[in-house]
Amino acid sequence: MSGNVTALRPKERVRLDAEPIASIYRNLGPGGAEQVVSRALGELALTLAGLVEQVRRRELGDLGRGLRRLQRMADHLGMISLGLIAAEARICMDRSDATAFAAVWARLIRVAEASLAWDKELLDQTL
């Protein structure tokens, strides 16, 4: 056996739906929609940051509730993959499956980063 270690870099195929944000822009116009969408993305990012801190501190007591909130927010913004993975993380917690939760949590973070980057690009295009 050789001493070589290969670092794996998982890539996620992130499913996104631009329609929810486009609908907000159609209904509110550019000025109002920009504020609403920016606020929603900011709240999602803050919710995610809070969850990251909870996991880092291993304070998992109400993590399921936060994951449910993240799922709803992601769904409203068209972040399909993020919403689904948040639900999967909740299932892992409900089953007390720490190994599965760790894997799903890592996936959730990767997808969240990609989803937030996509929404920023979308906002830049609509302005």
XYZ file of C-alpha atoms in Angstrom:
127
model
C 0.000 0.000 0.000
C 1.412 3.388 -0.924
C 1.376 6.479 1.242
C -0.553 8.502 -1.321
C -3.750 10.122 -0.173
C -6.242 11.447 -2.653
C -8.466 14.289 -1.556
C -11.937 13.883 -2.946
C -13.798 17.004 -3.949
C -17.450 16.178 -4.288
C -19.396 18.224 -6.774
C -23.102 18.628 -6.375
C -25.576 19.105 -9.139
C -27.705 21.861 -7.651
C -31.322 22.064 -8.770
C -32.689 25.587 -8.797
C -35.896 27.119 -10.062
C -35.753 30.784 -11.072
C -39.555 31.055 -11.243
C -40.228 32.000 -7.583
C -37.834 34.948 -7.770
C -39.034 35.913 -11.255
C -42.596 35.905 -9.921
C -41.636 38.254 -7.108
C -40.083 40.615 -9.662
C -43.169 40.471 -11.872
C -45.482 41.178 -8.930
C -43.483 43.864 -7.125
C -41.396 45.436 -9.849
C -37.622 45.773 -9.691
C -37.374 48.107 -6.687
C -39.698 46.271 -4.333
C -38.613 42.831 -5.473
C -34.941 43.606 -4.957
C -35.622 44.477 -1.326
C -37.824 41.442 -0.703
C -35.474 38.957 -2.366
C -32.349 40.450 -0.807
C -33.955 40.326 2.633
C -35.086 36.724 2.093
C -31.611 35.671 0.956
C -30.089 37.456 3.928
C -32.458 35.685 6.313
C -31.651 32.359 4.698
C -27.920 33.021 5.051
C -28.369 34.025 8.713
C -30.459 30.934 9.398
C -27.786 28.780 7.798
C -25.036 30.513 9.788
C -26.969 29.870 12.990
C -27.348 26.201 12.110
C -23.638 25.929 11.312
C -22.838 27.392 14.729
C -25.246 24.987 16.453
C -23.632 21.998 14.746
C -20.145 23.306 15.511
C -21.079 23.586 19.201
C -22.939 20.265 19.057
C -26.105 21.920 20.332
C -28.513 19.806 18.340
C -31.595 20.104 20.546
C -33.667 22.335 18.267
C -31.669 21.826 15.076
C -34.622 20.055 13.472
C -36.749 23.166 13.812
C -34.024 25.294 12.231
C -33.630 22.812 9.383
C -37.380 22.926 8.784
C -37.194 26.734 8.626
C -34.266 26.528 6.207
C -36.243 24.101 4.054
C -39.239 26.437 3.858
C -37.055 29.423 3.019
C -35.183 27.490 0.331
C -38.436 26.272 -1.185
C -39.817 29.829 -1.373
C -36.670 30.990 -3.178
C -36.582 28.125 -5.677
C -33.591 26.400 -4.092
C -34.907 22.908 -4.743
C -31.801 20.922 -3.797
C -31.192 22.905 -0.628
C -34.766 22.362 0.550
C -34.614 18.630 -0.132
C -31.282 18.193 1.618
C -32.464 20.149 4.666
C -35.369 17.682 4.872
C -32.938 14.750 4.567
C -30.822 16.169 7.392
C -33.929 16.338 9.585
C -34.702 12.710 8.822
C -31.168 11.702 9.837
C -31.592 13.589 13.101
C -34.990 12.009 13.766
C -33.405 8.588 13.289
C -30.420 9.519 15.503
C -28.085 8.476 12.686
C -24.979 10.545 13.389
C -22.982 9.107 10.492
C -25.684 9.817 7.939
C -26.267 13.260 9.435
C -22.564 14.136 9.086
C -22.596 13.155 5.414
C -25.858 14.956 4.668
C -24.708 18.012 6.642
C -21.533 18.274 4.537
C -23.672 18.004 1.417
C -26.076 20.659 2.711
C -23.197 23.112 3.210
C -21.858 22.511 -0.314
C -25.288 22.961 -1.863
C -26.058 26.035 0.242
C -22.878 27.719 -0.956
C -23.674 26.930 -4.588
C -27.322 27.992 -4.206
C -26.469 31.323 -2.606
C -23.864 32.032 -5.290
C -26.469 31.284 -7.993
C -29.048 33.612 -6.426
C -26.489 36.404 -6.223
C -25.752 35.944 -9.921
C -29.463 35.959 -10.717
C -30.011 39.149 -8.724
C -27.111 40.837 -10.484
C -28.681 39.988 -13.856
C -32.113 41.334 -12.932
C -30.873 44.688 -11.631
